[in-house]
Structure formats: structure tokens, C-alpha cells
Coordinates of C-alpha atoms in Angstrom, one line a residue:
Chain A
X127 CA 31.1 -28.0 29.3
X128 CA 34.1 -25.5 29.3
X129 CA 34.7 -23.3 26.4
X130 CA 38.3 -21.3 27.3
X131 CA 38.1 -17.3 27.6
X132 CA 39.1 -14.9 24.9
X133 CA 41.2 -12.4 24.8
X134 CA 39.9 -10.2 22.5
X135 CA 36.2 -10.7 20.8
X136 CA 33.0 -11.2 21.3
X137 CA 29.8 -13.1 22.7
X138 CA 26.6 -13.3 21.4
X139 CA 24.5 -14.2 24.2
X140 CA 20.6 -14.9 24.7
X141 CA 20.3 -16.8 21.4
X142 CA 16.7 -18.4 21.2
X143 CA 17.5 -22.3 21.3
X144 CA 18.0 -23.4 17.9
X145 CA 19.0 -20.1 16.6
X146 CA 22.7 -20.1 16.5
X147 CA 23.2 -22.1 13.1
X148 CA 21.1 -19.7 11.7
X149 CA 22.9 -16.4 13.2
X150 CA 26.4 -18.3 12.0
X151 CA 24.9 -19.1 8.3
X152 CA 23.7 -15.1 8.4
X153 CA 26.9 -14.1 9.4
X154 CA 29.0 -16.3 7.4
X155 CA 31.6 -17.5 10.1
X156 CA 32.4 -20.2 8.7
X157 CA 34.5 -17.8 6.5
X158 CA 37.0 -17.2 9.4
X159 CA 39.9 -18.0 10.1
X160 CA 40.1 -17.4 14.0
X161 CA 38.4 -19.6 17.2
X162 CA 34.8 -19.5 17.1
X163 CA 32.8 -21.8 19.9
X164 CA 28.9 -22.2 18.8
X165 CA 27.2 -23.9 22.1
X166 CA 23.5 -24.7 21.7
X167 CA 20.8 -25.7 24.3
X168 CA 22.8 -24.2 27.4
X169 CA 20.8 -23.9 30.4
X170 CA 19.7 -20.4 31.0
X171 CA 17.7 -18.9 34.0
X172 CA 16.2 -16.3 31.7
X173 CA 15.3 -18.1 29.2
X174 CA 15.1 -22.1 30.4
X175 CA 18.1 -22.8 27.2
X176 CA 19.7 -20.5 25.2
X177 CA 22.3 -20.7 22.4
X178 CA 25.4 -18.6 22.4
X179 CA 28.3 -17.7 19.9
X180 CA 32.0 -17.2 20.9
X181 CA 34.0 -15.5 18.2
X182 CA 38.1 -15.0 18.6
X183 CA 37.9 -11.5 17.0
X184 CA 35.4 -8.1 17.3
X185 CA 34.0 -8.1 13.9
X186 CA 31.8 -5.1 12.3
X187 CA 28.4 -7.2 12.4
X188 CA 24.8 -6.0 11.1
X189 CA 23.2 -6.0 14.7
X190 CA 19.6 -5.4 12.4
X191 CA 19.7 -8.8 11.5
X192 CA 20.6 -10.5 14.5
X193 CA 18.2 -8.6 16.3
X194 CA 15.5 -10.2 13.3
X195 CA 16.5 -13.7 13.8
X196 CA 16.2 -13.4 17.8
X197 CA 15.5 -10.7 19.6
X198 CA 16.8 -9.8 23.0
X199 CA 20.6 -11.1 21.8
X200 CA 22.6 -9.9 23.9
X201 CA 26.4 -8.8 22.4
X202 CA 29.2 -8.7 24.8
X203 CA 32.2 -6.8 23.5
X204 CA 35.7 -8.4 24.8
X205 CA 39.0 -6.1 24.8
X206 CA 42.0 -7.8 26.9
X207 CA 40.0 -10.7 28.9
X208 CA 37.3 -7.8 30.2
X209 CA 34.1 -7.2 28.8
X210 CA 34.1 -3.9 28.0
X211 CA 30.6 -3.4 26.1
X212 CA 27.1 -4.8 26.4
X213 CA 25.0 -4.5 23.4
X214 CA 21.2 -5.3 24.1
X215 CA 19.7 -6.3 20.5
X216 CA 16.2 -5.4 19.6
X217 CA 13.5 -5.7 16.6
X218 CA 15.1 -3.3 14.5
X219 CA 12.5 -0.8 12.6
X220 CA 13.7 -1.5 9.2
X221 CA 15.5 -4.3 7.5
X222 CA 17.6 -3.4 4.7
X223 CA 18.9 -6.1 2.3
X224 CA 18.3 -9.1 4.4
X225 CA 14.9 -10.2 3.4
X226 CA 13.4 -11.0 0.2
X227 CA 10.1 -10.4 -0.7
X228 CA 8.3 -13.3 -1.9
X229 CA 5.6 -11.3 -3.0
X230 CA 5.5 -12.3 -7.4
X231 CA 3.7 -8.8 -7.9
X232 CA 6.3 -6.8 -6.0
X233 CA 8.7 -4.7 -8.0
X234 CA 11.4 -5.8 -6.1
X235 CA 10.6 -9.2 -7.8
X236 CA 11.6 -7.6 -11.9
X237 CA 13.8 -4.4 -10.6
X238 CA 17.4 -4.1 -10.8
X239 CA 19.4 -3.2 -8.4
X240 CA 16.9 -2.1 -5.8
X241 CA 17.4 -2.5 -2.3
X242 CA 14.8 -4.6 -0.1
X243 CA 13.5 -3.0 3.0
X244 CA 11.2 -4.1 5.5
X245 CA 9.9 -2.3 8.3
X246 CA 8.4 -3.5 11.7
X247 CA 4.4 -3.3 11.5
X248 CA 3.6 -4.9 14.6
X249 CA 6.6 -4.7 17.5
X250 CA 4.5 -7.4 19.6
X251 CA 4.1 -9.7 16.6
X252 CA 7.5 -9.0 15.5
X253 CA 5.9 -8.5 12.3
X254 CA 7.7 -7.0 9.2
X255 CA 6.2 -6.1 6.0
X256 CA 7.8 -4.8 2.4
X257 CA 8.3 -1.6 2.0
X258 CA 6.8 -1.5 -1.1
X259 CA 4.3 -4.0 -1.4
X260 CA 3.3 -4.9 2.2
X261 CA 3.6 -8.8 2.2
X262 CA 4.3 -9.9 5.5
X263 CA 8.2 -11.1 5.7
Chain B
X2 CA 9.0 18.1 -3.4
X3 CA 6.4 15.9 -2.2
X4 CA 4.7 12.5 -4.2
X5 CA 1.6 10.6 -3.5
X6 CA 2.0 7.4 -3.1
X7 CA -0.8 6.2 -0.4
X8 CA -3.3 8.3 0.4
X9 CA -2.0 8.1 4.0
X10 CA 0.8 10.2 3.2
X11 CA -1.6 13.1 2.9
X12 CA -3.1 14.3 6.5
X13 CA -6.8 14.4 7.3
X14 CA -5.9 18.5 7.2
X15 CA -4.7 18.1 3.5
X16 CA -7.2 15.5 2.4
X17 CA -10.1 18.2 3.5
X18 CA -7.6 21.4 1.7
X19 CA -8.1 18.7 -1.5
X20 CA -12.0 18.5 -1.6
X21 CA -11.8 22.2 -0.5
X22 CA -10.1 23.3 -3.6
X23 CA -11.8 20.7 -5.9
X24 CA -14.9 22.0 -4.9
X25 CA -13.8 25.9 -5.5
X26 CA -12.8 24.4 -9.3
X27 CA -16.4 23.3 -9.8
X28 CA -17.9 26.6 -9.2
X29 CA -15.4 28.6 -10.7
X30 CA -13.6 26.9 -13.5
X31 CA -12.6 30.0 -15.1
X32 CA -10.3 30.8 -12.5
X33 CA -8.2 27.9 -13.2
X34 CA -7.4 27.9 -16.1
X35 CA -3.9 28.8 -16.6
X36 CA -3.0 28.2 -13.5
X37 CA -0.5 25.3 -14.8
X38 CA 0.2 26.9 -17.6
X39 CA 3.9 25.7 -19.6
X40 CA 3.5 22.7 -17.2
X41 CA 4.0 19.2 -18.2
X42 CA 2.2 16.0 -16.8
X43 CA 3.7 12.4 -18.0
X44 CA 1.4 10.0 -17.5
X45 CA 3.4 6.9 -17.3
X46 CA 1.0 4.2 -17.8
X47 CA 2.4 0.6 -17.8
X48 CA -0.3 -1.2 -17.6
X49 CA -3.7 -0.7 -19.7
X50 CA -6.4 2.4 -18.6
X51 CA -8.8 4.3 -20.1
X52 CA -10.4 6.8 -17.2
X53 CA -7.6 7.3 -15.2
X54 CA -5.2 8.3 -17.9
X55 CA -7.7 10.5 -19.6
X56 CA -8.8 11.7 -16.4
X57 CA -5.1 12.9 -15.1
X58 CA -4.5 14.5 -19.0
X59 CA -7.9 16.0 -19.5
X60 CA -7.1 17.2 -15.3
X61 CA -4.0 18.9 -16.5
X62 CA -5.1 20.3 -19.8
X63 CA -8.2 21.8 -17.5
X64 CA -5.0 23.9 -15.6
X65 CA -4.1 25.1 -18.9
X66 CA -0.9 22.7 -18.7
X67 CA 0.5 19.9 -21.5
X68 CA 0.6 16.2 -21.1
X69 CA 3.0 13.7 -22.8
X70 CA 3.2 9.9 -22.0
X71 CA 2.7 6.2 -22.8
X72 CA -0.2 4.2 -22.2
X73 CA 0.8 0.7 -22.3
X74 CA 4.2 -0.8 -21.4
X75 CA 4.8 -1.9 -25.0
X76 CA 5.2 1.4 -27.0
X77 CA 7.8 2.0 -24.0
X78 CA 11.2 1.2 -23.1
X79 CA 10.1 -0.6 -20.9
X80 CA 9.4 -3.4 -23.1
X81 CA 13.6 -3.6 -24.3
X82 CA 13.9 -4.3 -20.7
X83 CA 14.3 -0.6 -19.0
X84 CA 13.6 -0.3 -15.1
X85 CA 11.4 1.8 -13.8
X86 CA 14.3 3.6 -11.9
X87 CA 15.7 4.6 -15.3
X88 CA 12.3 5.7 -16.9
X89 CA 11.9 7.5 -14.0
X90 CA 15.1 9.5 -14.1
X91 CA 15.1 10.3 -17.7
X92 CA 11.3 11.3 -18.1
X93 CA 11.8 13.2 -14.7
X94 CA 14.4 15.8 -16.8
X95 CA 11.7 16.3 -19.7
X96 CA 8.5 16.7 -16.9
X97 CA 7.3 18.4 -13.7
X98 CA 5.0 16.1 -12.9
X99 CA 4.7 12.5 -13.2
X100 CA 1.5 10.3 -12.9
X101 CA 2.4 6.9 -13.2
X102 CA 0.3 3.2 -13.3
X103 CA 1.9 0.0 -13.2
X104 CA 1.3 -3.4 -12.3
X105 CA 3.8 -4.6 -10.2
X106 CA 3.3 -3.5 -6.5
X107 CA 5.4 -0.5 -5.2
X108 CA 6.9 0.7 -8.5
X109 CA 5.9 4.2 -8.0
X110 CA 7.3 4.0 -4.4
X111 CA 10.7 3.0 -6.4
X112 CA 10.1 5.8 -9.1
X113 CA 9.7 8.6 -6.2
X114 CA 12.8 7.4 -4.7
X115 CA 14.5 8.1 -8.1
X116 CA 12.9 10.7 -9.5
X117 CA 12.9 14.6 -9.2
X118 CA 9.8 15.9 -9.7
X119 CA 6.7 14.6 -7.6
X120 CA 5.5 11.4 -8.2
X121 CA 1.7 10.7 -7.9
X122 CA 0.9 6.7 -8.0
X123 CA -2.1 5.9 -10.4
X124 CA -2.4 2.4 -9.5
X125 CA 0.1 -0.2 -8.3
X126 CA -1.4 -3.6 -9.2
X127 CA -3.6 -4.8 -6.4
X128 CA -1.7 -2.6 -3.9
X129 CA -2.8 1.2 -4.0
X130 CA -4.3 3.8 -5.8
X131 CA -4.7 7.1 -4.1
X132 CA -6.1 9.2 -6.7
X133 CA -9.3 7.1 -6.7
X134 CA -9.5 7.4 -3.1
X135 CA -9.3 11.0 -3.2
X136 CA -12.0 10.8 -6.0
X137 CA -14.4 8.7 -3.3
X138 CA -13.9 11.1 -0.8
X139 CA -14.7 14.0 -2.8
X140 CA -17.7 12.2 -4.0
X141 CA -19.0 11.1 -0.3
X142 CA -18.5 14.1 0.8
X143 CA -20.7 16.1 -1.3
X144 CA -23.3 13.5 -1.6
X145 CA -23.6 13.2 2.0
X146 CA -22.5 16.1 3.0
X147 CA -19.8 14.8 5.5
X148 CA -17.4 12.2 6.1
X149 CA -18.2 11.0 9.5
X150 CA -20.6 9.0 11.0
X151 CA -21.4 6.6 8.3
X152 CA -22.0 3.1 7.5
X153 CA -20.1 1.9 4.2
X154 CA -20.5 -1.7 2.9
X155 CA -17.8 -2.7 0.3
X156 CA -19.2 -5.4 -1.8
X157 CA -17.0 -8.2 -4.0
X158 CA -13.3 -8.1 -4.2
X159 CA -12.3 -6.8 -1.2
X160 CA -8.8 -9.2 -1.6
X161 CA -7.4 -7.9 -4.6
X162 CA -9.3 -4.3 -4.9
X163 CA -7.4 -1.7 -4.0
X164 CA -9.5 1.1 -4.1
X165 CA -11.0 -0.9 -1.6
X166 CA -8.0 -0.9 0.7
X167 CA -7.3 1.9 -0.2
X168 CA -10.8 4.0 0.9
X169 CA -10.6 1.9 4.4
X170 CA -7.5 3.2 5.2
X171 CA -9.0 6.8 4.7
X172 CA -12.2 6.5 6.1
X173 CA -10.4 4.5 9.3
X174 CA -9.4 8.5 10.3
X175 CA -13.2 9.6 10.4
X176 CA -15.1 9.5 13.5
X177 CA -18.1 7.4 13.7
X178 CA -17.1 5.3 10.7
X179 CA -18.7 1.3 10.6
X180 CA -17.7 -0.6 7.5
X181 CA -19.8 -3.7 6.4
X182 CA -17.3 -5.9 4.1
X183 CA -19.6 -8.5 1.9
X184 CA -18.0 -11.0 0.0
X185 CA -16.9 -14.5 -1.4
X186 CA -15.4 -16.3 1.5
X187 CA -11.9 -16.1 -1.2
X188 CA -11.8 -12.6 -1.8
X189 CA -12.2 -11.7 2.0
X190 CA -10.3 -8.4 2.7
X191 CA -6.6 -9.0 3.7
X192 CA -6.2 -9.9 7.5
X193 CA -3.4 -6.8 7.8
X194 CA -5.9 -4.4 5.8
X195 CA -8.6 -5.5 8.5
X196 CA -6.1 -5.5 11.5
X197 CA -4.2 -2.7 10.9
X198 CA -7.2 -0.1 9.9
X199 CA -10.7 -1.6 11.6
X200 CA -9.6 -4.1 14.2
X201 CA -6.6 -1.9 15.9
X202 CA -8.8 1.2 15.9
X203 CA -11.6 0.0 17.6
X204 CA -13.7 0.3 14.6
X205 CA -17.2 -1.1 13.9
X206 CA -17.6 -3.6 11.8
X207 CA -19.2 -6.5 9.9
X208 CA -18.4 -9.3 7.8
X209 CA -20.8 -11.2 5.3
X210 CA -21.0 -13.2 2.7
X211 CA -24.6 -11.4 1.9
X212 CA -25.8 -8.1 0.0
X213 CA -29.2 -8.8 1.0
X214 CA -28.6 -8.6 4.8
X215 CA -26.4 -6.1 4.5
X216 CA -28.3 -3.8 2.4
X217 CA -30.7 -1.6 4.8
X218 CA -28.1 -0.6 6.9
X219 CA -25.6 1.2 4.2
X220 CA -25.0 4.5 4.0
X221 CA -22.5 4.0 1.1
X222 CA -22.6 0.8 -0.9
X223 CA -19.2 0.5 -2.8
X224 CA -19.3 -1.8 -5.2
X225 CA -16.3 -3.5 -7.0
X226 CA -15.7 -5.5 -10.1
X227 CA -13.7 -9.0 -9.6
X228 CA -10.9 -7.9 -11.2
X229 CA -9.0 -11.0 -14.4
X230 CA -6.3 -9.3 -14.2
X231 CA -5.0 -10.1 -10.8
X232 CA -6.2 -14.0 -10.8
X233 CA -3.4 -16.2 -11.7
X234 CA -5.7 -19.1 -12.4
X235 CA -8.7 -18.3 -15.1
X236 CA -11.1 -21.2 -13.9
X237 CA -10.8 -18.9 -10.1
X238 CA -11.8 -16.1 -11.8
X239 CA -15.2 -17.8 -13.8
X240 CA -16.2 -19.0 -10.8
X241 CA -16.0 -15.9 -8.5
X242 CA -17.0 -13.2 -11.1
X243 CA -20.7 -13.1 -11.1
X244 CA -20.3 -13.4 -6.8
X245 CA -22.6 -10.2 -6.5
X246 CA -24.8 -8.5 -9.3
X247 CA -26.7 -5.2 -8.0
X248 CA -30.1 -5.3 -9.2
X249 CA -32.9 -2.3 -9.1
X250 CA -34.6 -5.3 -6.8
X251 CA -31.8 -6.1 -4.6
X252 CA -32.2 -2.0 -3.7
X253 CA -35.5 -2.1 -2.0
X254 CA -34.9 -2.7 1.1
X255 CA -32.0 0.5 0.6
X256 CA -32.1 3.9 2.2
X257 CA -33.6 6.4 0.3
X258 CA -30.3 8.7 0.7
X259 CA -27.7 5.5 0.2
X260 CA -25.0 6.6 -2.2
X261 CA -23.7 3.8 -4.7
X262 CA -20.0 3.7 -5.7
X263 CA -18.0 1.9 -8.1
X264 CA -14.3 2.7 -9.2
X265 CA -15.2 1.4 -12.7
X266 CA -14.8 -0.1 -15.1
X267 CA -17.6 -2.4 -14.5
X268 CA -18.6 -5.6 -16.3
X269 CA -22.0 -6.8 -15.2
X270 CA -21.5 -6.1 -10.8
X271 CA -24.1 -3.2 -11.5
X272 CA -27.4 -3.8 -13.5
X273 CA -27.7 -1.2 -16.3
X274 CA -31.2 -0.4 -14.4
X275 CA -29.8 0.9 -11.6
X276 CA -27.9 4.2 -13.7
X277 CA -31.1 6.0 -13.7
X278 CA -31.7 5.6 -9.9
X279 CA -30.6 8.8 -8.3
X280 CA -28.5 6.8 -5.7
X281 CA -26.3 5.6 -8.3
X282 CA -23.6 7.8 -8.0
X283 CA -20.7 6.5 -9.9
X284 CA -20.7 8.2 -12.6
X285 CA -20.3 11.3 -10.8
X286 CA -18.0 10.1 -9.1
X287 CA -15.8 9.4 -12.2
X288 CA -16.1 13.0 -13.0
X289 CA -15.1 14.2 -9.2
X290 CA -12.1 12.5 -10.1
X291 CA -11.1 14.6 -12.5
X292 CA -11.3 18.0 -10.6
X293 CA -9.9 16.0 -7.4
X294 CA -6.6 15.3 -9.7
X295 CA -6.6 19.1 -10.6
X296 CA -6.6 20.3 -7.3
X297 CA -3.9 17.8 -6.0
X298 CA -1.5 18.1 -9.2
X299 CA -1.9 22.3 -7.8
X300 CA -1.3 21.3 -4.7
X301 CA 2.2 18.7 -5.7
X302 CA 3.1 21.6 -8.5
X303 CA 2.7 23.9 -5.1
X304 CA 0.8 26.3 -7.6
X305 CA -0.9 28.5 -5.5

């Protein structure tokens, strides 16, 4: 399969299989108007099959959460058909605002206007638990 | 400005400083009298409690300070709908210190965030409660004379208690430390409680679903209540609530210098018949709480 080169964009590379619907729900790219190529269950030598995202534009993205739904992403930055910055993605320490807790007792659950954090208890696990409560993400 | 919100935001250093200065109040009481004086304490209580509010204001009328507050989350604004952020910010201008209990998990993480004068967390629902651990420390420490090398069995809710949680995570950071965790198979202590402070540090420990086998081998025998409040489902709660019942004749087979514990109130875990054994310690304990919460609103206030 072929997907044309870009002139200017990015690639989001090393995408656990299965992963890329969730990485283009996350970063809502279906509200785009440019080229975007989302190619699932390519062979990989890494990682047996990867998914990958093409997008016709560099776009200001919240590498935390990508990093959450898969580590070890790889970004590649694009400027005039070169790549011209690699972006290694890992767990992040904290996640701000992209996680609810589902914890019923948890303030977050009654409190306006609060923002939801998670931080990364176990990097091996990749285990992240609520700031304020500790439930498990 | 510093708050306490888990007792792990104070360092081993601090927590001994703590006892140090709680035990310097016992002997000399006199010399601290004033020491907060035209101070205020709120004690923001959202959620029913009769010892640890009186405790905190009789703690800060003790310094020679004043205390202002609500004790249930009905005769506050809380009730027309108010956040805690809000509370927080107003009550924060008319305080210098806040003491605040409340039942959803992490509100006085929120409130500290929010707030400008230190915030010391007097319960979060099933999550934390610091103060009592500091009160259990004191407590262990001059029964026993030390905080090391001791066998502790926590007996009944050890899902839901979190004085239980609490006092592991403390003890976890003394040397020679086994913990013996006794209970119903459905109010085991949380796996990340148990991962986090026994597993991951190597730690010594046992789990049972029996008193009597555990019983000869305590050092500290803390005892819990199984707690209505944090059931959802009542017919849970009838079923589990008379789990464990300490008896004068479940303590025979008991060392003759075991300490017994309880972070009260208590409903019917402890046998009346045990208060006049000399091992029963938990009503001493409620009292160390009191001069622990003096020295650590001296040492928030940085009162010298």
C-alpha cells in the first residue's frame, strides 16, 4: 500500500495495533479540513504491526495523551518533504484533563470546575492513579 | 505555607520533631499556653464528628488561640450548593488555619490548592486522615517506647479504614516493621495500599482471615470498626459488622506488653471488659491526639 508524501506535517509512528482510531477520536481529526492517511496493522520489525497516522498539517498536539494511549509513539515532524524532528513519546508523569475519575467518592465527581490529574504510580505497569483519590485510571 | 494532607507529606525527621514537641506539651503545659494566642482555627467539618472536631478546637484553645466553624455540611453553604474551592477561599480570609473533614475523597487536596492559609485534612471519606495517624504514632511511641522493630496486626476493615492505610503508610518507613492484616475476605486491604507500602518494600507480612492465630505474635493490635457509612448496600454492612469482636478471652494467648488501638468511635469491635486491661490503650490514645494536633497546628502556624 502507498500513501503519497507530505509536504509539510506530520507522522505519528509506532502506534500499538489497534490504537490509531483511538489516537484520531482523542485528537479530534476528523475535525480537519486537510489530508489525513490513518493505516492500521502495517508490518513493523519493531513491533510485528503497528498503526500509523499521516496528517497534511503540523498541529499543536497534547503529546501527554498520546503518549497514555500508546507509549513509545514516535512523532515525525515534516517541513518541505524532510523530516526535520523526531519526537520519542513516553508515559507522561501526569495527566491533566484527559481522564476521568470514576471513583463516586472523589471530589472530582461533585466539584466544579476542577481539573483532573493523574499521575504515573507504576512506570512498568503504566499505572496512573487520581490525584486526589488514588483510584487506579 | 505548608498543609497536611497525607501523612507522607511530613518526613520521618518531622514526624519524630511532632512527637518531640507533643511530648514537651505533656510535661510542661504551662509553657504553651499562649503560644497561639489571637489565632483562629476553622474547623470545617462536612461530614459528622464528635472527637476529632473537639479534639482540633479543645487543641487550639489549649495554645491560647480561638476556633470558629461548622460541624455538619447542612448549617453550611455548602448545602445551597457551594464548592469546597469557594468555602475554602472565603473562610481562608477570616482564618489562619483550617482543619477541614469531608466525605468525598481529596476535597482537602482541592481546598489546599485554593486556599491561603495551611490546610490540615481531618478525614477524606475512606481515603486519609493524617491527624489520627500522627495520634498512633505518638501513642506507639510512648507505649513502646520506639517505632521500630514491631509486629502490628490491623484487625476488620482494612478496605474502607483509612486510619488503616493511613498508619501503614507511616510505619512502612520504620525499620524492622511486620504487619499482620486480619480480616473478612471483602474488606481485605486495597491491592495498591499493599503493593505500594508492604510488597514494594520488602516488608514482612501476613494475611488472615483469623484473630486467634494472629494474636500471640502482635506487638500492636489495631482494631477498627466496620465503618455504615462507606457501604453502599446496608444488607453488606449487617453481614460483615460483627466480623471480629475482641473479647478479655480472645487476649490470653496476648503478650503481656501488646498495646491495643482503636481510632474510635467503636460500636461493639471491643468488649467493654477489655477497658480495664492495662493493654487497652485507646483511650489514651484519643487524648495523644489532642496534644499531637497542638504541636502540628505550632508547627503549620510556624509558631516557634
Amino acid at each position: 500500500m502507498r500513501v503519497d508524501s507530505m509536504k509539510d506535517g506530520m507522522v505519528i509512528d509506532h502506534i500499538a495495533c489497534g490504537k490509531a482510531m483511538d489516537i484520531y477520536s482523542m485528537l479530534s481529526l476528523d475535525k480537519l479540513d486537510c489530508a489525513i492517511a490513518l493505516l492500521q496493522s502495517v508490518p513493523s520489525k519493531k513491533m510485528g504491526k503497528k498503526d500509523i497516522i499521516k496528517i497534511d498539517r503540523i498541529l499543536d498536539i497534547n503529546f501527554d495523551a498520546l503518549g497514555f494511549i500508546s507509549p513509545n509513539i514516535t512523532i515525525d515532524i515534516v517541513r518541505g518533504g524532510e523530516v526535520v524532528e523526531k519526537k520519542h513519546i513516553e508515559l507522561p508523569e501526569k495527566l491533566t484533563d484527559i481522564l476521568v475519575c470514576k471513583n463516586p467518592r472523589c471530589i472530582t465527581s461533585v466539584e466544579q470546575d476542577i481539573h483532573h490529574v493523574f499521575r504515573l504510580t507504576n512506570k512498568e505497569k503504566g499505572i496512573y492513579r487520581c490525584i486526589y483519590c488514588d483510584t487506579k485510571a | 505555607m505548608r498543609s497536611l494532607i497525607d501523612i507522607l507529606d511530613l518526613s520521618v525527621q518531622e514526624i519524630e520533631e511532632l512527637i518531640s514537641v507533643s511530648e514537651d506539651i505533656i510535661a510542661n503545659p504551662e509553657k504553651y499556653r499562649e503560644k497561639c494566642r489571637y489565632k483562629k482555627l476553622a474547623t470545617l467539618f462536612f461530614e459528622p464528628s464528635t472527637r476529632t472536631r473537639l479534639s482540633f478546637e479543645a487543641a487550639m484553645m489549649e495554645l491560647g488561640g480561638n476556633v470558629l466553624g461548622f460541624s455538619d455540611a447542612n448549617s453550611s453553604s455548602s448545602s445551597k450548593g457551594e464548592s469546597v474551592s469557594d468555602t475554602v477561599t472565603v473562610v481562608s480570609g477570616y482564618a489562619d488555619i483550617i482543619a477541614m473533614r469531608h466525605p468525598k475523597e481529596g476535597a482537602p487536596l482541592v481546598a489546599s490548592m485554593k486556599s491561603s492559609v495551611p490546610i490540615i485534612n481531618a478525614g477524606d471519606g475512606g481515603h486519609n486522615h493524617p491527624t489520627q495517624t500522627l495520634a498512633d504514632l505518638l501513642t506507639i511511641k510512648r507505649e513502646k517506647g520506639t517505632l521500630e522493630n514491631l509486629t502490628i496486626g490491623f484487625c476488620g476493615d482494612l478496605k474502607f479504614g483509612r486510619t488503616v492505610h493511613s498508619l501503614i503508610a507511616a510505619m512502612s518507613r520504620y525499620k524492622g516493621i511486620k504487619f499482620v492484616l486480619i480480616s473478612p475476605e471483602e474488606l481485605k486491604l486495597p491491592s495498591y495500599v499493599k503493593e505500594t507500602y508492604i510488597k514494594n518494600k520488602g516488608i514482612e507480612y501476613e494475611q488472615t482471615t483469623s484473630l486467634d492465630d494472629a494474636m500471640d505474635k502482635l506487638d500492636v493490635l489495631y482494631m477498627t470498626r466496620v465503618q455504615k457509612e462507606r457501604f453502599f448496600n446496608e444488607e453488606d454492612y449487617l453481614r460483615l459488622k460483627d466480623s471480629y469482636i475482641l473479647t478479655p478471652e480472645k487476649l490470653v494467648p496476648a503478650k503481656e506488653d501488646l498495646i491495643i488501638l482503636h481510632p474510635l468511635p467503636r460500636v461493639n469491635e471491643i468488649s467493654t471488659a477489655v477497658d480495664n486491661d492495662k493493654r487497652a490503650a485507646y483511650f489514651r490514645q484519643a487524648r495523644n491526639a489532642k496534644y499531637i494536633r497542638m504541636a502540628l497546628i505550632l508547627k503549620l502556624l510556624e509558631v516557634d
